Tab-separated table of C-alpha atoms and ligand atoms in Angstrom:
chain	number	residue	atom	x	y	z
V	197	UNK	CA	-16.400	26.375	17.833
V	198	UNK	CA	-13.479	24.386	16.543
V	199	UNK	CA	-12.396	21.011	17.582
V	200	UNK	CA	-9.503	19.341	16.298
V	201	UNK	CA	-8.751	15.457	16.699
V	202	UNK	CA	-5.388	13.915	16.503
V	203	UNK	CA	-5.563	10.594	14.500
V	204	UNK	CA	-2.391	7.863	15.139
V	205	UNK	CA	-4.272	4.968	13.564
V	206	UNK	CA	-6.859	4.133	10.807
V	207	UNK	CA	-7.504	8.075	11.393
V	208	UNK	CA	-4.683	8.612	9.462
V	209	UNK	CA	-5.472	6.837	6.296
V	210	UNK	CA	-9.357	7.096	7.067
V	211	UNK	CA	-10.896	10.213	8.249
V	212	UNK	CA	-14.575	9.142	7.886
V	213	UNK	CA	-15.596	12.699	9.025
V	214	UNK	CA	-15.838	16.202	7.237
V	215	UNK	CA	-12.903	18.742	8.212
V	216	UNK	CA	-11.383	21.817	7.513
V	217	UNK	CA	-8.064	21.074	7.889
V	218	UNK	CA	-5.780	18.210	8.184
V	219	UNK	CA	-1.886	18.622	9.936
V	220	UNK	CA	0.363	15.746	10.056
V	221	UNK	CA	2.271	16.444	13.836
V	222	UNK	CA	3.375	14.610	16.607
V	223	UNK	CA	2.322	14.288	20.444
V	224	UNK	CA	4.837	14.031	23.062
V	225	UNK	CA	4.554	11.524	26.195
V	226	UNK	CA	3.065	8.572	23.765
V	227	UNK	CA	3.905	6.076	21.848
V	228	UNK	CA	1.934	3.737	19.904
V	229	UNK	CA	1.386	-0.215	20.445
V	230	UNK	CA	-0.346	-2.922	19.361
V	231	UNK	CA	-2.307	-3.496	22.336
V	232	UNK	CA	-6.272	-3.327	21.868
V	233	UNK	CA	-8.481	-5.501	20.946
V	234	UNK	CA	-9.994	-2.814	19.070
V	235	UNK	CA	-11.332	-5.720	17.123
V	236	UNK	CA	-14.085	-8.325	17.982
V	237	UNK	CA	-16.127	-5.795	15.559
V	238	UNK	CA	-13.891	-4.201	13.257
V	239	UNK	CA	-10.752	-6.051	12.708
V	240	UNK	CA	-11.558	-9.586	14.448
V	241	UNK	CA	-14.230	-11.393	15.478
V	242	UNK	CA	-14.909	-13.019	19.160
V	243	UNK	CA	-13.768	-15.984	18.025
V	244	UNK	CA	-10.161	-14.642	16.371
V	245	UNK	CA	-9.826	-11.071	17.571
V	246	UNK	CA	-7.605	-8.518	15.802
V	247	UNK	CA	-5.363	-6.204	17.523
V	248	UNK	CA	-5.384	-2.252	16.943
V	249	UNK	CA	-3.552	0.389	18.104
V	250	UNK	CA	-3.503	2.733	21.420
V	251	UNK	CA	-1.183	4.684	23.536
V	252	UNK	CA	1.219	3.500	25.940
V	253	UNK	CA	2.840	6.419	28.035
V	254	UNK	CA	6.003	6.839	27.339
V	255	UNK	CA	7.954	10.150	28.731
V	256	UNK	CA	10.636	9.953	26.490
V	257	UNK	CA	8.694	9.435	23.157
V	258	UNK	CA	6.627	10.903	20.403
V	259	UNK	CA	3.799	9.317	18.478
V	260	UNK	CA	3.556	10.951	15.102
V	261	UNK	CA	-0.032	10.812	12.707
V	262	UNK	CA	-2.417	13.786	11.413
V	263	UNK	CA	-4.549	16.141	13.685
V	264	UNK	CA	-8.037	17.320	11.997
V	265	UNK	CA	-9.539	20.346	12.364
V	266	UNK	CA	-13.199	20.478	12.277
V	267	UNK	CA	-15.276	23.809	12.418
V	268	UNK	CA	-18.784	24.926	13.381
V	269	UNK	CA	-21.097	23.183	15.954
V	270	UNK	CA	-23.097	21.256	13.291
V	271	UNK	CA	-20.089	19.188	11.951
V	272	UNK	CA	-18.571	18.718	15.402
V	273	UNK	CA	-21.521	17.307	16.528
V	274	UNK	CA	-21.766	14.743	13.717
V	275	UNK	CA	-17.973	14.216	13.428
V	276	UNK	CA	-18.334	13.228	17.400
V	277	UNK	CA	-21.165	10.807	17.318
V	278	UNK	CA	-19.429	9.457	14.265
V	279	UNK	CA	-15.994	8.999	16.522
V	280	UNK	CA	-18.106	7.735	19.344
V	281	UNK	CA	-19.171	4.687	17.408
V	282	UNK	CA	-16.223	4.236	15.630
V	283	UNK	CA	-13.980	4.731	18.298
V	284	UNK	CA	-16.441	3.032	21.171
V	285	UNK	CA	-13.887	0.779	22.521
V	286	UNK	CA	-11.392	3.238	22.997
V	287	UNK	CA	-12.162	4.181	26.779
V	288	UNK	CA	-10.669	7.594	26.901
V	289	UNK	CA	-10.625	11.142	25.654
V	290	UNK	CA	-7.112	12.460	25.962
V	291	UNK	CA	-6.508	16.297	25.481
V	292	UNK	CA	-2.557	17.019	23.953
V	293	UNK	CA	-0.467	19.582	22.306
V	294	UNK	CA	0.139	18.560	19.434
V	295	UNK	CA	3.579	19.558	17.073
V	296	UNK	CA	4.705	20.056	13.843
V	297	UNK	CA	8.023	21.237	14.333
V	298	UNK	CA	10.572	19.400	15.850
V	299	UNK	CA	13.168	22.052	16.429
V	300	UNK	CA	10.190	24.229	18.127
V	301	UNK	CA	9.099	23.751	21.642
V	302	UNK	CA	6.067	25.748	20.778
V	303	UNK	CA	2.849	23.450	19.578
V	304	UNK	CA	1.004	23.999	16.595
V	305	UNK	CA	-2.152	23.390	17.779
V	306	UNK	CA	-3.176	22.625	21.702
V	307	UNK	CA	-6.314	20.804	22.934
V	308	UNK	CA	-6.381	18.023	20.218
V	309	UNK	CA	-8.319	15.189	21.627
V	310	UNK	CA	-7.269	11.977	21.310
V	311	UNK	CA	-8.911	8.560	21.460
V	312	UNK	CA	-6.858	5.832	23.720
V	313	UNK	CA	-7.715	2.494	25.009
V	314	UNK	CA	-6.452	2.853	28.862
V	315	UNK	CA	-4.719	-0.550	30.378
V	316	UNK	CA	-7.363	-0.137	32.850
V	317	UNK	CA	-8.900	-3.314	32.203
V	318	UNK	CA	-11.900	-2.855	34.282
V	319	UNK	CA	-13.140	-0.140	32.204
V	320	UNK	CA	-11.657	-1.291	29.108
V	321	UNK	CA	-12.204	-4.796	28.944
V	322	UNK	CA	-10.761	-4.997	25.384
V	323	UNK	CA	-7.204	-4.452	26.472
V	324	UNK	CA	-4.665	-7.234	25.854
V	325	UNK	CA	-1.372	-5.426	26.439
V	326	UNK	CA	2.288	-5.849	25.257
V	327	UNK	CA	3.264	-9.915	23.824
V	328	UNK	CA	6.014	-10.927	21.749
V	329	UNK	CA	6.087	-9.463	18.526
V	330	UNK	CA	5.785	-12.713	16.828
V	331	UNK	CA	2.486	-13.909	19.036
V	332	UNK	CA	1.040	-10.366	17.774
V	333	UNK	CA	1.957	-11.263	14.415
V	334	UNK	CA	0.167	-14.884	14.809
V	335	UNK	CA	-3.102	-12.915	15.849
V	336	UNK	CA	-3.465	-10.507	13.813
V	337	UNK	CA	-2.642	-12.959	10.843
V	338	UNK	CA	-5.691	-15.159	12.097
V	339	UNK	CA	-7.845	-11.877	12.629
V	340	UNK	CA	-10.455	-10.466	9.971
V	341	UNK	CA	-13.776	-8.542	10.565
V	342	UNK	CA	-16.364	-6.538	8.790
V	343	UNK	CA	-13.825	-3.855	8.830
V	344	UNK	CA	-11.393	-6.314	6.661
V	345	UNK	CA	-8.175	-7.832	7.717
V	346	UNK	CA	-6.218	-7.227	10.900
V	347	UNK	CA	-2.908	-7.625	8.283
V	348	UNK	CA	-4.401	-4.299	6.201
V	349	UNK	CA	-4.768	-2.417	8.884
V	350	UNK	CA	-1.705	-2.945	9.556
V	351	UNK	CA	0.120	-2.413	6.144
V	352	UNK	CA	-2.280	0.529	5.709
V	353	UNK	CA	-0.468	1.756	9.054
V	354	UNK	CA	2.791	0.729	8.228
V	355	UNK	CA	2.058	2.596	4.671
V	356	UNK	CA	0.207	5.674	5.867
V	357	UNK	CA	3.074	6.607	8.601
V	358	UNK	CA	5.771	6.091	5.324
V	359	UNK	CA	3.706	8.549	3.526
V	360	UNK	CA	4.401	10.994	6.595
V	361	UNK	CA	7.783	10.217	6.533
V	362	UNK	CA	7.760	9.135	9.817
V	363	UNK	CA	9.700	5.937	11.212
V	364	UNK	CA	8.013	3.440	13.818
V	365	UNK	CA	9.869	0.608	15.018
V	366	UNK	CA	6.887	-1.361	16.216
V	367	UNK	CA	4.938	-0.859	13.656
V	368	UNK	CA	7.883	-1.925	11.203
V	369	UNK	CA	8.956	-4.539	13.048
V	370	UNK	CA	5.471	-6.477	13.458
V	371	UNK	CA	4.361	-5.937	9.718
V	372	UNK	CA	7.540	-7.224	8.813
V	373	UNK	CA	7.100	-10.403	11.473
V	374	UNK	CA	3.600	-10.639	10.056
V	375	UNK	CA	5.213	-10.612	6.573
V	376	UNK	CA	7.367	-13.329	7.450
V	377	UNK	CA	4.697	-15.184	8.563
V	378	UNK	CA	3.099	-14.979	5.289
V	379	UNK	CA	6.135	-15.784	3.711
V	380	UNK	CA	5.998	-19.465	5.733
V	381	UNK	CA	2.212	-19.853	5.017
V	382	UNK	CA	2.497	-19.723	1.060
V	383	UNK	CA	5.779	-21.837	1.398
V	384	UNK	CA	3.697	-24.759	3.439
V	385	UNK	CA	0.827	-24.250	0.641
V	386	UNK	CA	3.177	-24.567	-1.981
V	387	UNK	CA	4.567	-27.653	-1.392
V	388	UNK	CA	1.457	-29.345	-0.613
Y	1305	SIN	C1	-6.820	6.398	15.813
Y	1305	SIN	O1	-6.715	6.155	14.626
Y	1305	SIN	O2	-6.480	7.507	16.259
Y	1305	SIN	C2	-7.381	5.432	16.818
Y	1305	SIN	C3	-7.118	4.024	16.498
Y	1305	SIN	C4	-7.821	3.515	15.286
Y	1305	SIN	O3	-9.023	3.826	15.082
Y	1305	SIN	O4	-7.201	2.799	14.517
């Protein structure tokens, strides 16, 4: 048995599973946002939750990370109760193509699953949806769990997809509001 799962978030940087074989690719039809409150446990608390990524549709668009390959029944069984922890408030399991090539129609590998926190927010009562960059930014300055800082995860996101090479405008765009924020904060603490 092999099982591959495609990783667009702290899967990138993070594995936390044994595999065979890791792919950076892209999946078409996605594209990834800020969205989830993937974090009154990891990233957040109740009190100041952090935001994490998911997938919005989008027909148009590609979402680019690292697919794993994982072989043999004994390590897909542990890397899946591992992911079904980890990933618990991610509400579905998506099954995509996923590429490598971008002149190629052809996918490198099909079947990957994929975790995603639906904007169905009766079964996925963590989902905040789209804000203004900047009210993101506020949050996930404010956030920090037993998983860290919301702000790591996302300049571990923001670093990870430069390591692939790979451009994302939202994810630039908010770690640079988030930097700006920063920016402010010291200023205020400086002068007083
Ligand atoms: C993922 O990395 O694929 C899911 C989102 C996350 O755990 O950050």
């Amino acid at each position: 048995m092999v099982m591959w799962v495609f990783g667009y978030g702290s899967l990138i940087w993070n594995a936390g599973f044994q595999y065979d074989q890791k792919l950076a690719g892209f999946i078409k039809g996605y594209r990834r946002v800020f969205y989830q409150v993937g974090s009154t446990d990891h990233r957040g608390t109740p009190a100041f939750p952090g935001r994490t990524v998911t997938l919005e549709l989008a027909p148009d668009d590609l979402c680019w990370g690292v697919a794993y390959k994982v072989n043999g029944q004994e390590d897909e069984n542990i890397a899946l109760s591992y992911l079904e922890v980890r990933e618990k408030q991610y509400d579905q399991k998506v099954y995509v193509d996923l590429f490598t090539d971008s002149s190629s129609p052809t996918p490198a590998v099909s079947g990957v699953m994929v975790y995603v926190a639906s904007p169905d927010t009766k079964a996925n009562t963590n989902y905040l949806g789209p804000a203004p960059i900047e009210d993101i930014a506020k949050q996930i300055i404010k956030a920090e769990g037993p998983s860290g800082r919301n702000r790591d995860y996302l300049f571990q996101l923001e670093e990870a997809l430069n390591r692939l090479g790979c451009f994302d405008m939202h994810v630039r765009d908010l770690a640079n509001a988030v930097r700006e924020l920063l920016k402010d904060i010291k200023a205020e603490s400086d002068i007083y």
